[in-house]
Amino acid sequence: MTTQARASHILVKTEEDAQRIMKRLADGEDFAAVAKRFSSCPSRKNGGDLGWFGKGQMVPEFENIAFSEEVGKVVGPVKTQFGFHIIKITGRK
């Protein structure tokens, strides 16, 4: 059973911003570099890395992605009460 996931994310205010960032990533831009430039979350200084977390530590919409999508996948935009996230699943254990 998976007990922890690791993810990086980019948090923006609008779905339009999130779509533009998804396009940048699809065009080959580095996730961490884009996070440092555009994310409104304090995690941006770490390239969006949120570290390891267990179930119940993130809002449900975010957690569902982190524990269900394959490692390495970039998913977004995902809407939460904080805004729109682009989530990169970086690990699971």
XYZ file of C-alpha atoms in Angstrom:
93
model
C 0.000 0.000 0.000
C 1.219 3.484 -0.834
C 1.613 5.618 2.253
C 3.379 8.677 0.915
C 3.579 10.668 -2.276
C 5.942 13.378 -3.407
C 4.931 16.129 -5.776
C 5.914 19.495 -7.115
C 3.376 22.066 -8.148
C 2.852 25.457 -9.691
C 0.028 27.505 -8.174
C -1.634 30.324 -10.122
C -4.818 32.355 -9.739
C -6.589 31.667 -13.044
C -7.283 28.702 -15.287
C -5.949 30.739 -18.229
C -2.591 31.162 -16.472
C -2.540 27.443 -15.728
C -3.252 26.586 -19.384
C -0.413 28.877 -20.525
C 1.968 27.172 -18.102
C 0.866 23.709 -19.273
C 1.737 24.792 -22.809
C 5.203 25.989 -21.701
C 5.814 22.610 -20.052
C 4.515 20.737 -23.109
C 6.945 22.779 -25.207
C 9.812 21.473 -23.092
C 10.409 24.126 -20.441
C 11.820 22.873 -17.149
C 9.151 22.379 -14.463
C 11.289 23.744 -11.616
C 12.306 26.822 -13.603
C 8.691 27.563 -14.523
C 7.623 27.050 -10.890
C 10.267 29.492 -9.652
C 9.100 32.088 -12.147
C 5.303 31.788 -11.997
C 4.081 29.949 -8.880
C 2.462 31.954 -6.079
C 3.226 29.226 -3.514
C 6.254 29.592 -1.196
C 7.377 26.162 -2.530
C 8.452 27.996 -5.694
C 11.857 28.666 -4.155
C 12.361 24.869 -4.246
C 11.134 24.603 -7.831
C 7.650 23.767 -6.571
C 8.775 20.716 -4.569
C 6.408 19.965 -1.688
C 8.428 17.032 -0.356
C 6.873 13.799 0.911
C 3.358 13.827 2.348
C 0.817 11.312 3.539
C -2.895 10.987 2.903
C -4.894 13.658 4.653
C -2.155 16.306 4.481
C -3.253 17.971 1.233
C -6.646 19.194 0.032
C -8.661 16.314 -1.512
C -8.442 17.527 -5.131
C -4.642 17.670 -4.885
C -4.303 14.438 -2.934
C -6.430 12.475 -5.424
C -3.985 13.343 -8.221
C -0.855 12.773 -6.134
C -1.911 9.262 -5.118
C -3.527 8.108 -8.366
C -1.552 9.416 -11.348
C 1.679 7.790 -12.486
C 5.007 9.067 -11.207
C 6.533 11.559 -13.625
C 3.212 12.720 -15.015
C 2.274 16.411 -15.068
C -1.433 17.050 -14.454
C -3.392 20.266 -14.622
C -5.031 22.539 -14.195
C -6.451 21.212 -10.919
C -8.770 23.639 -9.124
C -8.705 23.919 -5.322
C -9.656 26.598 -2.825
C -6.137 28.030 -3.298
C -6.326 28.493 -7.067
C -5.209 26.362 -10.014
C -2.384 23.857 -9.665
C -0.172 22.155 -12.175
C 1.018 19.057 -10.361
C 4.036 16.907 -11.156
C 4.094 13.587 -9.322
C 7.734 12.959 -8.421
C 7.558 9.915 -6.170
C 5.525 7.410 -4.220
C 6.479 4.991 -1.468
